[in-house]
Amino acid sequence: MANGINILIPIIAVVIALVIAVPVACKLAVAKKVKQDAEKIGTAEEKARNIIDEALKTAETKKREALLEAKEESLKTKNELEKETRERRSELQKYEKRMLAKEESVDRKANAMERREAEYSAKETELKKKEKKVDELHDQGVQELERISGLTSEQAKDYLLKSVEDEVKIDTAKLYKELESKAKEDAAKKAKEYVVTAIQKCAVDHVAESTISVVQLPSDEMKGRIIGREGRNIRTLETLTGVDLIIDDTPEAVVLSGFDPIRREVARIALEKLIVDGRIHPARIEEMVEKSTKEVDNVIKQEGERASFETHVHGLHPELIRLLGRLKYRTSYGQNVLQHSIEVAHIAGLMAGELGADVTLAKRAGLLHDIGKAVDHEVEGSHITIGGDIAKKYKENDKVINAIMAHHGDIEPKTIEACLIQAADGISAARPGARRENLESYIKRLETLEEIANSFKGVERSFAIQAGREVRIMVKSDAVNDDETILMAKEIVKKIENEMEYPGQIIKLSAYDKPASLGVTITKRGNAQVMAGQSMRYDLTVANTSNVPLESFFWHDKIPYDVARPTTLTTGTYSARLNYRVLYKTNYNTSYQVLASNLLTGNNYSFSLNAIPMQAGEVVTDIYFDFGKVPVGFQSVVNPTLSVMVNGNAVNGYQMVNRADVGGKYQGTWQTATASWVTIIRRLWNTPTLPKTGY
C-alpha cells in the first residue's frame, strides 16, 4: 500500500507541474509571437514607404524627360514651318516679278499694235486715194480709146463677137451636138451601167449541148458483147432506154444517139456500168437501166437544189425543185436551159438591187421563168403557158406567175420585176457565146464594124464593144482635128447603114493621143488577231494607177458594226493639192451625211467618231472620202487610218471581215477595186487544253 502511495505522489507532482508549466509556456510563446509579428509589420511598412518614394522619384524623372522631348519636337516643327514660310515667300516674290514682267511685255505689245494700227489706217487712206485716182485714169483711158476708135464700149464688144463668129461656128455646132445627145446619154446612163455590170458579173461560158454521147470501150471485142447473140443485147438496151446505139468502125467507142438528153444520159450510165461489170445480157441490162434511172433522178434532184442554193431562192415546192433539175438536160438553141435560168436569176437580181426593186422576187421569177420547158414536150401549149400553170399549181406568188407569163411579151407585165425578167432573159440569150448559132455571125459583125471604121483616113485603131452596139474609134491627133471628127462620125454612120444588115449609130467618137489605161488600187491592213473588248487600227493606201485623170474618185470603208464600233478616223495626206470631203452613214440613217468638207489633201486631220451626235444604239457603219477629179499618179502619202473598238461579248474565234473599196470614172466608165482584211477575235490568247476522257 505504502509502495502504491509512494508511486502515485510523483505522478501527481508531475501532473501538477505540467498544469502549471503549460499555460506559462503558452503565454511566453504568444508573447514571443506578437513581438515577432510587430517586428515584421514594421519592416513591411518601411519597405512600402521606400517603394512609394522610389516610384515618385521615377515618375518625376519620366515627367522631366517627356517635357524635354515635347519642347524639342515643338522647336523642330517651328523651324520647319519657318523654313517653308520663307520658301513660299520666295516663290511668291518670283511669281510677282514674272507677272510684272508679263504686264510690261503686254503693255509694250499693246503700244506696238496701236502704232501699227495707226500706220495701217494711214496706208488705207492713201490706198483709197490711189484707187480713186486709178478709177479716174481708167475712165479717162476708156474715153480716149472710144474717141480714137470711134466706137463705144458696147459697139467694140459687138465688133469683137462678130469678128470671131466664123472661127467658133464649128465649135458652136459641136457644142450643140453634144448638148443634144447629152439628154439621151444621161437618161440611159444608169440603165447601161446596170446592164453592163450584170452581164460582166454573170457572163459564163456555155458549152453547146449535142444530141449524141460517146462511150469509150476498153477494146473492140466489147462491141460484140454489147450487140449480143443475134442482137438481143443491143435491142434490149435500145428498147429500155429509147436511145439508138451506133456501133461502127470507130475504134473503141460506141455512139448513143437521141433527142431526149435524160434518156441518153440513162443509157450512157447503164452502158458504162455494164462495161465495168462485164456481165452483159438482157436481165443484167434491165437491172442496170433501172439503177441508172434512179441515179439520174437523184442527179436531177441535186441539180435543182444546187440551182436553188446558188441563186438563194428558198422555199420552193419539191416538185418545182425536180422540174428545175430536169432543165439540166434541156437545151434551147444550144444553150443549157438550167444555166440560162440561173443566169437570168442573177442578172435580174443585180438589176433589181440597183433599181431598189424586190431582189428576192426578181431572182425567184428569173429562176422559174422557163420552168415550162421541163415538160413542154409532154404537155400541149407553149412553155410560157405551161410555166404559168405549173407556178399556179404549186402556189407561187401572183407576181412570180405574171413575170413567167410576161417574159416574152404575151401578156402585159404588172411589176417592175416582170420587166427586169424580160431584160435579163434577152441579155442572157443574146450575149456573145450564149447560143452557138449566133457566135459566128456575132464575130463577123464585130469584124465588119471594125473594118468599116479602119477604112477611114486618120483612124489609128477601132474597137466594136457592147456586143456590136458601139464602135469606139481612136484617131491620130496629128491627122484629124476635133472639128473633122464630127464629119468623120457622120460618114462612118452612113457607111454602116449602107453596107451592114442593120443601121448603125455612132454614140461617141473620141480622139486620143494614146489608149487610156485605167486602174485603181487599194490596200488594207490591220491586226491578225485582237482580244474582245480591245481596240485595233486599220491602215489603208489608195492610188490612181491610170494614165489618165479620173473623175468622181472615192474610197469607202464598210465597218463591221455588228462586232466593232469605230472610234477615231485620220484622213492621211495625198500627193496632189485638192479639196475633198468626208461623209458617213449610220445604222439608223442609210443616207450619207457630211462629217467634214473643204479639207486639204496636204493636211492630216483626226476625227473622233464618238463625238458625232447620235441616238442610243446608233453607230457609224460607212466612211466615204469624195475627192472629185484627181490627176494621174494621185495616191495617199501618209496613210489614212481607222480605229475601232471590238465588242466585249464577241464570240471567240469569230472572223471579223472589214471591206474597203476605191473607184474613179473616165468618160463614163467606172474603174473600181476592193480590199478586205480578216481579223480573228479572241477571248483567250491561249485556249486551255481539255483533259482526255478516254473516249
Short mmCIF file of C-alpha atoms in Angstrom, two decimals, residues 99-311:
data_model
loop_
_atom_site.label_atom_id
_atom_site.label_comp_id
_atom_site.label_asym_id
_atom_site.label_seq_id
_atom_site.Cartn_x
_atom_site.Cartn_y
_atom_site.Cartn_z
CA MET A 99 3.71 88.85 -113.60
CA LEU A 100 5.15 92.34 -113.56
CA ALA A 101 7.43 91.42 -116.48
CA LYS A 102 4.48 90.00 -118.43
CA GLU A 103 2.41 93.08 -117.78
CA GLU A 104 5.24 95.19 -119.07
CA SER A 105 5.54 92.96 -122.18
CA VAL A 106 1.78 93.18 -122.80
CA ASP A 107 1.92 96.91 -122.47
CA ARG A 108 4.77 97.10 -124.96
CA LYS A 109 2.87 94.87 -127.42
CA ALA A 110 -0.29 96.94 -126.99
CA ASN A 111 1.65 100.08 -127.74
CA ALA A 112 3.18 98.43 -130.81
CA MET A 113 -0.27 97.31 -132.00
CA GLU A 114 -1.60 100.82 -131.60
CA ARG A 115 1.30 102.17 -133.65
CA ARG A 116 0.73 99.54 -136.38
CA GLU A 117 -2.99 100.25 -136.41
CA ALA A 118 -2.25 103.93 -136.89
CA GLU A 119 0.18 103.09 -139.74
CA TYR A 120 -2.37 100.80 -141.39
CA SER A 121 -5.05 103.45 -141.12
CA ALA A 122 -2.76 105.91 -142.83
CA LYS A 123 -1.93 103.39 -145.56
CA GLU A 124 -5.62 102.58 -146.04
CA THR A 125 -6.38 106.24 -146.53
CA GLU A 126 -3.52 106.51 -149.03
CA LEU A 127 -4.73 103.40 -150.92
CA LYS A 128 -8.24 104.80 -151.18
CA LYS A 129 -6.83 107.95 -152.68
CA LYS A 130 -4.77 105.91 -155.17
CA GLU A 131 -7.77 103.71 -156.00
CA LYS A 132 -9.86 106.76 -156.70
CA LYS A 133 -7.09 108.12 -158.91
CA VAL A 134 -6.81 104.77 -160.77
CA ASP A 135 -10.56 104.78 -161.43
CA GLU A 136 -10.32 108.27 -162.82
CA LEU A 137 -7.39 107.28 -165.05
CA HIS A 138 -9.31 104.18 -166.21
CA ASP A 139 -12.33 106.25 -167.14
CA GLN A 140 -10.07 108.71 -168.98
CA GLY A 141 -8.41 105.82 -170.81
CA VAL A 142 -11.74 104.33 -171.86
CA GLN A 143 -12.92 107.71 -173.09
CA GLU A 144 -9.68 108.20 -175.03
CA LEU A 145 -9.97 104.73 -176.61
CA GLU A 146 -13.58 105.40 -177.58
CA ARG A 147 -12.50 108.73 -179.08
CA ILE A 148 -9.63 107.19 -181.05
CA SER A 149 -11.61 104.14 -182.30
CA GLY A 150 -14.81 105.99 -182.85
CA LEU A 151 -16.70 103.16 -181.07
CA THR A 152 -18.39 102.91 -177.71
CA SER A 153 -17.65 100.02 -175.36
CA GLU A 154 -20.82 98.15 -176.40
CA GLN A 155 -20.03 98.69 -180.08
CA ALA A 156 -16.50 97.35 -179.53
CA LYS A 157 -17.88 94.23 -177.85
CA ASP A 158 -20.27 93.59 -180.72
CA TYR A 159 -17.44 94.04 -183.20
CA LEU A 160 -15.23 91.53 -181.39
CA LEU A 161 -18.05 88.98 -181.20
CA LYS A 162 -18.71 89.31 -184.90
CA SER A 163 -15.03 89.06 -185.76
CA VAL A 164 -14.66 85.67 -184.02
CA GLU A 165 -18.08 84.30 -185.03
CA ASP A 166 -16.71 82.43 -188.04
CA GLU A 167 -13.88 80.93 -186.04
CA VAL A 168 -16.16 79.47 -183.36
CA LYS A 169 -19.00 78.41 -185.66
CA ILE A 170 -17.82 74.78 -185.88
CA ASP A 171 -17.14 74.66 -182.14
CA THR A 172 -20.62 76.02 -181.51
CA ALA A 173 -22.10 73.34 -183.74
CA LYS A 174 -20.13 70.71 -181.87
CA LEU A 175 -21.40 72.09 -178.57
CA TYR A 176 -24.98 71.94 -179.79
CA LYS A 177 -24.38 68.36 -180.90
CA GLU A 178 -23.05 67.37 -177.50
CA LEU A 179 -25.89 69.12 -175.70
CA GLU A 180 -28.40 67.40 -177.97
CA SER A 181 -27.03 63.94 -177.26
CA LYS A 182 -26.37 64.58 -173.57
CA ALA A 183 -30.02 64.21 -172.64
CA LYS A 184 -30.13 60.76 -174.28
CA GLU A 185 -26.84 59.73 -172.70
CA ASP A 186 -27.87 60.90 -169.23
CA ALA A 187 -31.25 59.19 -169.49
CA ALA A 188 -29.73 55.83 -170.49
CA LYS A 189 -26.54 56.15 -168.49
CA LYS A 190 -27.64 54.32 -165.36
CA ALA A 191 -29.51 51.66 -167.29
CA LYS A 192 -26.40 50.91 -169.37
CA GLU A 193 -24.24 50.72 -166.28
CA TYR A 194 -26.66 48.32 -164.59
CA VAL A 195 -26.95 46.09 -167.65
CA VAL A 196 -23.21 46.03 -168.35
CA THR A 197 -22.43 45.30 -164.69
CA ALA A 198 -24.97 42.47 -164.65
CA ILE A 199 -23.52 40.99 -167.84
CA GLN A 200 -19.93 41.22 -166.59
CA LYS A 201 -20.74 39.59 -163.26
CA CYS A 202 -22.89 36.80 -164.63
CA ALA A 203 -21.40 36.05 -168.04
CA VAL A 204 -20.07 32.50 -168.14
CA ASP A 205 -19.02 30.22 -170.93
CA HIS A 206 -21.68 27.84 -172.15
CA VAL A 207 -20.82 24.53 -173.78
CA ALA A 208 -23.13 23.74 -176.68
CA GLU A 209 -25.24 20.69 -175.98
CA SER A 210 -25.31 17.89 -178.55
CA THR A 211 -27.69 15.08 -179.42
CA ILE A 212 -25.10 12.32 -179.10
CA SER A 213 -22.97 10.79 -176.36
CA VAL A 214 -19.82 8.75 -176.83
CA VAL A 215 -18.94 5.83 -174.56
CA GLN A 216 -15.34 4.66 -174.62
CA LEU A 217 -14.72 0.89 -174.74
CA PRO A 218 -11.75 -0.97 -173.29
CA SER A 219 -11.38 -2.90 -176.57
CA ASP A 220 -13.17 -3.57 -179.83
CA GLU A 221 -14.15 -7.04 -178.52
CA MET A 222 -16.64 -5.31 -176.23
CA LYS A 223 -18.66 -4.22 -179.28
CA GLY A 224 -19.64 -7.84 -179.99
CA ARG A 225 -20.68 -8.41 -176.38
CA ILE A 226 -22.81 -5.23 -176.45
CA ILE A 227 -24.54 -6.41 -179.63
CA GLY A 228 -25.07 -9.91 -178.20
CA ARG A 229 -26.25 -13.07 -179.86
CA GLU A 230 -28.48 -12.13 -182.78
CA GLY A 231 -28.51 -8.54 -181.48
CA ARG A 232 -30.51 -9.29 -178.33
CA ASN A 233 -28.43 -7.14 -176.02
CA ILE A 234 -28.43 -4.01 -178.18
CA ARG A 235 -32.18 -4.33 -178.89
CA THR A 236 -32.89 -4.69 -175.17
CA LEU A 237 -30.83 -1.63 -174.34
CA GLU A 238 -32.44 0.45 -177.12
CA THR A 239 -35.94 -0.69 -176.11
CA LEU A 240 -35.47 0.09 -172.41
CA THR A 241 -33.78 3.47 -172.91
CA GLY A 242 -35.33 4.71 -176.17
CA VAL A 243 -31.84 5.61 -177.47
CA ASP A 244 -30.16 4.45 -180.67
CA LEU A 245 -26.77 2.75 -180.31
CA ILE A 246 -24.47 3.31 -183.26
CA ILE A 247 -21.68 0.77 -183.48
CA ASP A 248 -19.46 1.49 -186.47
CA ASP A 249 -15.80 1.36 -187.36
CA THR A 250 -14.85 3.97 -184.78
CA PRO A 251 -12.17 2.27 -182.68
CA GLU A 252 -13.06 1.54 -179.06
CA ALA A 253 -16.17 3.76 -179.00
CA VAL A 254 -19.96 3.45 -179.13
CA VAL A 255 -22.19 6.37 -180.07
CA LEU A 256 -25.52 6.95 -178.29
CA SER A 257 -27.96 8.99 -180.35
CA GLY A 258 -31.20 10.52 -179.07
CA PHE A 259 -33.05 13.80 -178.80
CA ASP A 260 -34.06 13.21 -175.18
CA PRO A 261 -30.96 14.05 -173.11
CA ILE A 262 -32.36 12.35 -169.99
CA ARG A 263 -32.84 9.03 -171.79
CA ARG A 264 -29.42 9.43 -173.41
CA GLU A 265 -27.82 10.02 -170.00
CA VAL A 266 -29.58 6.94 -168.56
CA ALA A 267 -28.31 4.85 -171.48
CA ARG A 268 -24.76 6.19 -171.11
CA ILE A 269 -24.57 5.45 -167.38
CA ALA A 270 -26.16 1.99 -167.84
CA LEU A 271 -23.75 1.10 -170.65
CA GLU A 272 -20.72 2.24 -168.67
CA LYS A 273 -21.86 0.17 -165.69
CA LEU A 274 -22.35 -2.88 -167.92
CA ILE A 275 -18.86 -2.47 -169.39
CA VAL A 276 -17.30 -2.27 -165.94
CA ASP A 277 -19.37 -5.20 -164.66
CA GLY A 278 -18.61 -7.36 -167.73
CA ARG A 279 -21.88 -9.32 -167.49
CA ILE A 280 -23.94 -8.16 -170.47
CA HIS A 281 -27.26 -9.93 -171.02
CA PRO A 282 -30.91 -8.80 -171.16
CA ALA A 283 -31.66 -9.37 -167.47
CA ARG A 284 -28.49 -7.54 -166.39
CA ILE A 285 -29.22 -4.73 -168.85
CA GLU A 286 -32.69 -4.26 -167.38
CA GLU A 287 -31.23 -4.13 -163.86
CA MET A 288 -28.56 -1.57 -164.84
CA VAL A 289 -31.07 0.61 -166.70
CA GLU A 290 -33.25 0.68 -163.58
CA LYS A 291 -30.27 1.66 -161.37
CA SER A 292 -29.17 4.32 -163.87
CA THR A 293 -32.69 5.76 -163.97
CA LYS A 294 -32.66 6.14 -160.16
CA GLU A 295 -29.17 7.68 -160.32
CA VAL A 296 -30.29 10.22 -162.94
CA ASP A 297 -33.34 11.04 -160.80
CA ASN A 298 -31.01 11.76 -157.88
CA VAL A 299 -28.84 13.96 -160.12
CA ILE A 300 -31.95 15.86 -161.25
CA LYS A 301 -32.93 16.49 -157.63
CA GLN A 302 -29.40 17.57 -156.71
CA GLU A 303 -29.17 19.93 -159.68
CA GLY A 304 -32.50 21.51 -158.75
CA GLU A 305 -31.33 22.01 -155.16
CA ARG A 306 -27.98 23.39 -156.42
CA ALA A 307 -29.76 25.93 -158.61
CA SER A 308 -31.96 26.98 -155.68
CA PHE A 309 -28.96 27.29 -153.35
CA GLU A 310 -26.79 29.11 -155.89
CA THR A 311 -29.45 31.76 -156.55
#
